[in-house]
mmCIF file of C-alpha atoms in Angstrom:
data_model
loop_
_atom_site.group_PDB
_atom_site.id
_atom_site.type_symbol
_atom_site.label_atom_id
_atom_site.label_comp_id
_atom_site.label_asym_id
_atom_site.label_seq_id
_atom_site.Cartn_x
_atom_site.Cartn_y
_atom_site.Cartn_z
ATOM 1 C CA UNK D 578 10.388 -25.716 18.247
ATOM 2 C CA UNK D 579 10.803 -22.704 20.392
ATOM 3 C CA UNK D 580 14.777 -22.984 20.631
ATOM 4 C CA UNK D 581 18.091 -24.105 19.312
ATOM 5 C CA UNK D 582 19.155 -27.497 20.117
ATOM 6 C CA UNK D 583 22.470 -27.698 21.611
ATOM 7 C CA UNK D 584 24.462 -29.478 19.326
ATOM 8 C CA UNK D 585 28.512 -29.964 18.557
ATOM 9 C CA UNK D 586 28.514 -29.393 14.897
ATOM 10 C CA UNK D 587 27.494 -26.667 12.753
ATOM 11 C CA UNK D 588 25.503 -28.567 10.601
ATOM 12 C CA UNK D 589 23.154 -29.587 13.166
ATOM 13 C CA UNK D 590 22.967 -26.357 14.293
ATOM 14 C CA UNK D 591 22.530 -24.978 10.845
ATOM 15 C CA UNK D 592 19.920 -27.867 9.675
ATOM 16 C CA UNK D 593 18.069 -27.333 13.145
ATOM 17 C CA UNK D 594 18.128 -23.422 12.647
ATOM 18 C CA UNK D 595 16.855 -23.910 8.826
ATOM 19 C CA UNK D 596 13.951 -26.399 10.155
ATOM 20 C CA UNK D 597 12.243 -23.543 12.413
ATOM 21 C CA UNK D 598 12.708 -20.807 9.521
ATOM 22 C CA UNK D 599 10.655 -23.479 7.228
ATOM 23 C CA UNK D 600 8.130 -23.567 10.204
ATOM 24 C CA UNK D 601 7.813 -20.071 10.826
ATOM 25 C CA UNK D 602 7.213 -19.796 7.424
ATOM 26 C CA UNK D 603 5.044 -22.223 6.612
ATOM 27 C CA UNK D 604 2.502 -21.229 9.154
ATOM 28 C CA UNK D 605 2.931 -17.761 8.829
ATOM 29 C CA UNK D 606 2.208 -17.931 5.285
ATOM 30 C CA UNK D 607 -0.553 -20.693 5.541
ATOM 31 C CA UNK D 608 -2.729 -18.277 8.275
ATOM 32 C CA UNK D 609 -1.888 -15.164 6.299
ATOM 33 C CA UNK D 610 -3.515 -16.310 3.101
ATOM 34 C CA UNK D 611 -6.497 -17.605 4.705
ATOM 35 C CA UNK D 612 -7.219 -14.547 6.690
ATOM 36 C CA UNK D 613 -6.153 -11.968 3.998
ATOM 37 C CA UNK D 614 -8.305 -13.721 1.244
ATOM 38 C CA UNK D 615 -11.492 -12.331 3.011
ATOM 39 C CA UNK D 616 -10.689 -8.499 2.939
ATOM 40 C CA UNK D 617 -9.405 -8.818 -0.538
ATOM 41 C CA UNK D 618 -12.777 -10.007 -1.868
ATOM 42 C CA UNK D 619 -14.573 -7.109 0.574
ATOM 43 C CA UNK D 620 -12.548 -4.466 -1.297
ATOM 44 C CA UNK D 621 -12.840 -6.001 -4.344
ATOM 45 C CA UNK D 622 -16.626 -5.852 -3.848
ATOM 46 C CA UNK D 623 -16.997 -2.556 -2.849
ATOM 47 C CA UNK D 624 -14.417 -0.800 -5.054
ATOM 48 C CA UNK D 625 -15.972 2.094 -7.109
ATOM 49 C CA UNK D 626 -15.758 -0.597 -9.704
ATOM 50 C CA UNK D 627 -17.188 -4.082 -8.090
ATOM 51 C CA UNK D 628 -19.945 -6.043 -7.690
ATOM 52 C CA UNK D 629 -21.136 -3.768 -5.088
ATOM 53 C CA UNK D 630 -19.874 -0.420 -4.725
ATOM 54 C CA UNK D 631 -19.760 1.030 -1.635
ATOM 55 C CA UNK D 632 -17.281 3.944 -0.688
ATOM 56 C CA UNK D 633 -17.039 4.431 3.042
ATOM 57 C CA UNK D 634 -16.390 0.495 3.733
ATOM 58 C CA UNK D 635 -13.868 0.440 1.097
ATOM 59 C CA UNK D 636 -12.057 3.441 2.231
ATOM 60 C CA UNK D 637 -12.283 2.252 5.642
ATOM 61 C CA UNK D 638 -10.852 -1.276 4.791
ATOM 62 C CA UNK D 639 -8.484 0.393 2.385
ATOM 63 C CA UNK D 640 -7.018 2.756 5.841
ATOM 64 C CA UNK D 641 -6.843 -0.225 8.003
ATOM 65 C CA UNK D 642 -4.587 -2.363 5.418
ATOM 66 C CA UNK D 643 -2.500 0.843 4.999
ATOM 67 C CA UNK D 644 -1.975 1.370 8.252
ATOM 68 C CA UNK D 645 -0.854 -1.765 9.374
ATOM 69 C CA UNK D 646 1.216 -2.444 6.044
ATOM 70 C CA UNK D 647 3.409 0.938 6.922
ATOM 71 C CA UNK D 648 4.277 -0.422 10.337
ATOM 72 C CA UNK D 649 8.150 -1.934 10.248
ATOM 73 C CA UNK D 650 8.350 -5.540 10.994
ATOM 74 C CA UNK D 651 10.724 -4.952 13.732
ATOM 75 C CA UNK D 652 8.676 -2.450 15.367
ATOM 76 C CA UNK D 653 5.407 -4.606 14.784
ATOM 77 C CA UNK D 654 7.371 -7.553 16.765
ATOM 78 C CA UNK D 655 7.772 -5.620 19.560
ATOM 79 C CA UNK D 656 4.321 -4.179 20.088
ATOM 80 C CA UNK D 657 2.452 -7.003 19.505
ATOM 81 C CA UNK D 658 3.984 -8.983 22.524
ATOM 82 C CA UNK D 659 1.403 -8.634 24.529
ATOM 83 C CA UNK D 660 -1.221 -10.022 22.100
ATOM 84 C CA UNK D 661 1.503 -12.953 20.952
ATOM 85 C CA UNK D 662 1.448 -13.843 24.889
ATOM 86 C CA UNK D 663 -2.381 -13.705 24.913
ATOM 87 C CA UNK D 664 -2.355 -15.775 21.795
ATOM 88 C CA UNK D 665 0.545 -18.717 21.928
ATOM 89 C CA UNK D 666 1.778 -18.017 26.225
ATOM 90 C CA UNK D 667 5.132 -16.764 25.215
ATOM 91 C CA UNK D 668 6.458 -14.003 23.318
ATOM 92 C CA UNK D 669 9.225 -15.542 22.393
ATOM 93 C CA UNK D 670 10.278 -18.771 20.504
ATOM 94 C CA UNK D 671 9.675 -19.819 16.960
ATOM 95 C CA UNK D 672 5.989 -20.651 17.798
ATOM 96 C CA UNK D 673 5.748 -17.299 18.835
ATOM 97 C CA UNK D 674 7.602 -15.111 16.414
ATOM 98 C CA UNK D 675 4.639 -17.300 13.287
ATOM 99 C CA UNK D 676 1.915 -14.752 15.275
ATOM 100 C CA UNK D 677 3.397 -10.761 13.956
ATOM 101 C CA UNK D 678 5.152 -12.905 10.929
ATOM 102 C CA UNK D 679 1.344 -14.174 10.356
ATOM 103 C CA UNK D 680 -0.156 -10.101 11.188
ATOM 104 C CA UNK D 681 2.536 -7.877 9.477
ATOM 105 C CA UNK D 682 1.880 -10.601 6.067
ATOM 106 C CA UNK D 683 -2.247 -10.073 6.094
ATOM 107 C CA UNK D 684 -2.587 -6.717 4.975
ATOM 108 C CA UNK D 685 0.355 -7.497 2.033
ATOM 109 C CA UNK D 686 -1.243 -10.312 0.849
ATOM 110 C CA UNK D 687 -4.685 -8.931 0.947
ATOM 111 C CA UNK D 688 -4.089 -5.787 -1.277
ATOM 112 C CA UNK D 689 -2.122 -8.336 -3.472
ATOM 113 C CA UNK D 690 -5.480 -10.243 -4.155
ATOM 114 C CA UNK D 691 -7.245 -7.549 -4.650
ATOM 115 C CA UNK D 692 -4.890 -6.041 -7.250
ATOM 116 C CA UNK D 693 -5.036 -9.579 -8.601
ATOM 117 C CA UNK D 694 -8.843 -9.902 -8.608
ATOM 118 C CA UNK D 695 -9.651 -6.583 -9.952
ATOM 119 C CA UNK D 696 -7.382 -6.744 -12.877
ATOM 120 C CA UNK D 697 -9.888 -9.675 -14.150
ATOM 121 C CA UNK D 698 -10.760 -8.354 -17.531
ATOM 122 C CA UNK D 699 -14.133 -6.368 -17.647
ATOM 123 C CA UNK D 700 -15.705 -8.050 -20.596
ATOM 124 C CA UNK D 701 -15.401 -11.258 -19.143
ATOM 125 C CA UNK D 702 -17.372 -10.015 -16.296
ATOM 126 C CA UNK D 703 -20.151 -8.320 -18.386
ATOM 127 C CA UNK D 704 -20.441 -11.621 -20.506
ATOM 128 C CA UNK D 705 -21.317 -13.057 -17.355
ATOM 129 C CA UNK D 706 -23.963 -10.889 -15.977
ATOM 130 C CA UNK D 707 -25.181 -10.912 -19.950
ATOM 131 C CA UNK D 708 -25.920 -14.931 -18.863
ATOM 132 C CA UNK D 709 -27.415 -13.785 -15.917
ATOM 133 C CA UNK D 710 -24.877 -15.197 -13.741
ATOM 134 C CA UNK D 711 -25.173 -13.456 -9.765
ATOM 135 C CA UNK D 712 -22.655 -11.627 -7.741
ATOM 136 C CA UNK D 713 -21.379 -14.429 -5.705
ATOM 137 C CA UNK D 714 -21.072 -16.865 -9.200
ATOM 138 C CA UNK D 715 -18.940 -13.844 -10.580
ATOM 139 C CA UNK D 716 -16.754 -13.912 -7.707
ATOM 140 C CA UNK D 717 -16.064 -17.382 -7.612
ATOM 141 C CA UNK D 718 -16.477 -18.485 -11.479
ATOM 142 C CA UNK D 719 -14.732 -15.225 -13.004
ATOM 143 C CA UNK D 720 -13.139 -13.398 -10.593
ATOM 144 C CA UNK D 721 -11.044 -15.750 -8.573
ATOM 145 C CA UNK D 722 -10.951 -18.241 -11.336
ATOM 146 C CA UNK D 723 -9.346 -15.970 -13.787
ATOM 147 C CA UNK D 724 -7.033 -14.839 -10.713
ATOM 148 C CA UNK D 725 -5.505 -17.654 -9.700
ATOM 149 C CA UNK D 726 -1.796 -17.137 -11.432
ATOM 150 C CA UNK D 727 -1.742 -13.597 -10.422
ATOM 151 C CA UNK D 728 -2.482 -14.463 -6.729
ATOM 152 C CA UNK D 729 0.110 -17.397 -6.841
ATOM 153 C CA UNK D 730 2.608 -15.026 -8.245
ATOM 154 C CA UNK D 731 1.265 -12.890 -5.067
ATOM 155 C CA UNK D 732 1.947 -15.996 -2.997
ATOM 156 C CA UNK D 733 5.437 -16.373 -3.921
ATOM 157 C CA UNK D 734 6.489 -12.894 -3.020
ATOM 158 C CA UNK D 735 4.928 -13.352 0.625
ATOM 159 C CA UNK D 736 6.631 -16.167 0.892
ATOM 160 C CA UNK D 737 9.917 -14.572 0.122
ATOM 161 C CA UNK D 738 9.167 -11.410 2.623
ATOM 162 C CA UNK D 739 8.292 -13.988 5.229
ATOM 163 C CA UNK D 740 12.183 -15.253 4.927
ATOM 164 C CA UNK D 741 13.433 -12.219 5.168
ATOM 165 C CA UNK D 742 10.909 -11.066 8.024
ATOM 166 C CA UNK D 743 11.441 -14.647 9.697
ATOM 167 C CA UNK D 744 15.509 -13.815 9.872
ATOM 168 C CA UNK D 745 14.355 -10.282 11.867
ATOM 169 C CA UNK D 746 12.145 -12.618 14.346
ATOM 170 C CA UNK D 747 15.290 -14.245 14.746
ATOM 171 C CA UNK D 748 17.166 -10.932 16.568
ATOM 172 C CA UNK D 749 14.771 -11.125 18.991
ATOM 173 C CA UNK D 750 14.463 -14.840 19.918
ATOM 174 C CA UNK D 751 12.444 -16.108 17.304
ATOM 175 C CA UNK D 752 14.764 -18.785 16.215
ATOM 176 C CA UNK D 753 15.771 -19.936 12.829
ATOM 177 C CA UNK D 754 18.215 -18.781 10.453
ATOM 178 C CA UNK D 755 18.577 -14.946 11.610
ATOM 179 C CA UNK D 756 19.228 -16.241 15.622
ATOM 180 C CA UNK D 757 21.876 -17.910 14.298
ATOM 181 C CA UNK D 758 23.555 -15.435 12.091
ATOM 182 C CA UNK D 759 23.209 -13.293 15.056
ATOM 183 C CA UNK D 760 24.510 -15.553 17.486
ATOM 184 C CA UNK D 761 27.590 -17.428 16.600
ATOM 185 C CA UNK D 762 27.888 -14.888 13.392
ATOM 186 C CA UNK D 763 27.558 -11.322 14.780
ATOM 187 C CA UNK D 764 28.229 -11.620 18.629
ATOM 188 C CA UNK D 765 30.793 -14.418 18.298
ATOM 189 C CA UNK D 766 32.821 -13.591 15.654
ATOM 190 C CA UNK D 767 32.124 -16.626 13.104
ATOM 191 C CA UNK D 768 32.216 -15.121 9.770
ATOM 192 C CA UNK D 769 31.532 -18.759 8.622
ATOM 193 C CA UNK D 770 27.808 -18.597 10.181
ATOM 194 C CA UNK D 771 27.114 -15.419 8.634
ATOM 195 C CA UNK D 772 28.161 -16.389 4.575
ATOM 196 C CA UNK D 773 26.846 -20.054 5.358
ATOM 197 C CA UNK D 774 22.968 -18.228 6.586
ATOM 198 C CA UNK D 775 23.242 -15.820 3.525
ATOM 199 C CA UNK D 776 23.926 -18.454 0.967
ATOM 200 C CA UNK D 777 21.178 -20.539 2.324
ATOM 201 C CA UNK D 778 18.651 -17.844 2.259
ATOM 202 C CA UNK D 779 19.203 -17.059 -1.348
ATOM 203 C CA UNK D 780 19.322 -20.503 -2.563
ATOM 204 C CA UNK D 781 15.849 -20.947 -0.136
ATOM 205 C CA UNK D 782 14.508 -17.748 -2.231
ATOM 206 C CA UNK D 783 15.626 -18.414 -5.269
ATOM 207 C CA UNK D 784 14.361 -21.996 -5.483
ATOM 208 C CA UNK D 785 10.999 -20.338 -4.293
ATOM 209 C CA UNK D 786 10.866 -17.910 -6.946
ATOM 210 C CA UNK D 787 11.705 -20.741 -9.781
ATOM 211 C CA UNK D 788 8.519 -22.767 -8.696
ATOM 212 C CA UNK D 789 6.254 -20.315 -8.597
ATOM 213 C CA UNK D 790 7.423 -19.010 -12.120
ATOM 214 C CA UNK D 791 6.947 -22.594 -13.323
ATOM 215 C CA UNK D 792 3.412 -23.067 -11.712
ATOM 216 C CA UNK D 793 2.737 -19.504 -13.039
ATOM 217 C CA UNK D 794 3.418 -20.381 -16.749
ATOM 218 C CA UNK D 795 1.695 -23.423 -15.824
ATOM 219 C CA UNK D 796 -1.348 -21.885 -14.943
ATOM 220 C CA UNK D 797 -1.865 -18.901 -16.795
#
């Protein structure tokens, strides 16, 4: 899914263009979640208020998710070409562009779940250890149990930076709904492409947001 198939209409092109966004963010988000899950539970652990305190590998944790969630996107996409090459043997393409979407969306998801986690109410958790529950039962049983909506709420917003992060991989050959606004919208002049991949985006957004505020009210 690398590139746009040449095609004579626009909605093939459009369709085909709104396909890779879906992939990009798809995977993106799917990797993201996985790999961000882990460092939210570490800092949640070791906060001054966790299971298992322990300053210096929070701070440290807590510096490394800063620091990579202050980078721009667009300046992210650029440096991490040579690792996207390592990783996928291109640097550009759809495929390609799901690797920074995938790095610039761990540390924002990961400080969401641990906001989400550690706003688990306290007497919930002290009722536990009063049944002698252990640290790992508390983490699963109470702390991600009673997080769940909150980190789905999280979910939803990541998935709704990854659109608009997805249409930035596009200016630089990632494909999907921003290549084409760029492409026949920008440099050729077609001010049809441009209001077409806007209204699309914010219906694709919108129709995210709805869901998760159903499953949230669901949920909680």
């Amino acid at each position: 899914m690398g590139g746009i198939v040449s095609t004579t209409g626009m909605e093939d092109i459009i369709i085909n263009a709104l396909m890779q966004t879906l992939y990009m963010v798809f995977w993106s988000t799917l990797f993201s979640v996985i790999l961000g899950f882990l460092p939210a539970i570490v800092l949640t652990l070791t906060a001054p208020d966790g299971l298992r305190p322990n300053r210096m590998i929070y701070e440290v944790l807590s510096f490394i998710v800063n620091v990579f969630r202050s980078f721009p996107f667009i300046i992210l996409l650029v440096i991490l070409i040579p690792f996207t090459r390592m990783v996928v043997g291109k640097a550009i393409g759809t495929t390609a562009a799901i690797v920074p979407l995938t790095i610039s969306a761990i540390p924002f998801i990961a400080r969401i779940f641990e906001t989400s986690l550690r706003e688990t109410n306290p007497g919930v958790i002290e009722a536990a250890r009063s049944f002698g529950a252990s640290n790992f039962q508390i983490m699963i049983h109470v702390y991600i149990k009673e997080s769940i909506p909150r980190m789905l709420n999280g979910v939803v917003l990541l998935i709704i930076s990854l659109v608009g992060y997805s249409a930035m991989a596009g200016t630089v050959g990632g494909g999907g709904i921003g290549d084409i606004a760029i492409r026949f919208g920008y440099q050729q002049y077609k001010t049809d492409y441009l209001v077409i991949c806007s209204i699309i985006l914010i219906i694709f957004v919108q129709l995210i947001q709805m869901l998760g505020n159903h499953l949230y009210k669901k949920m909680s």
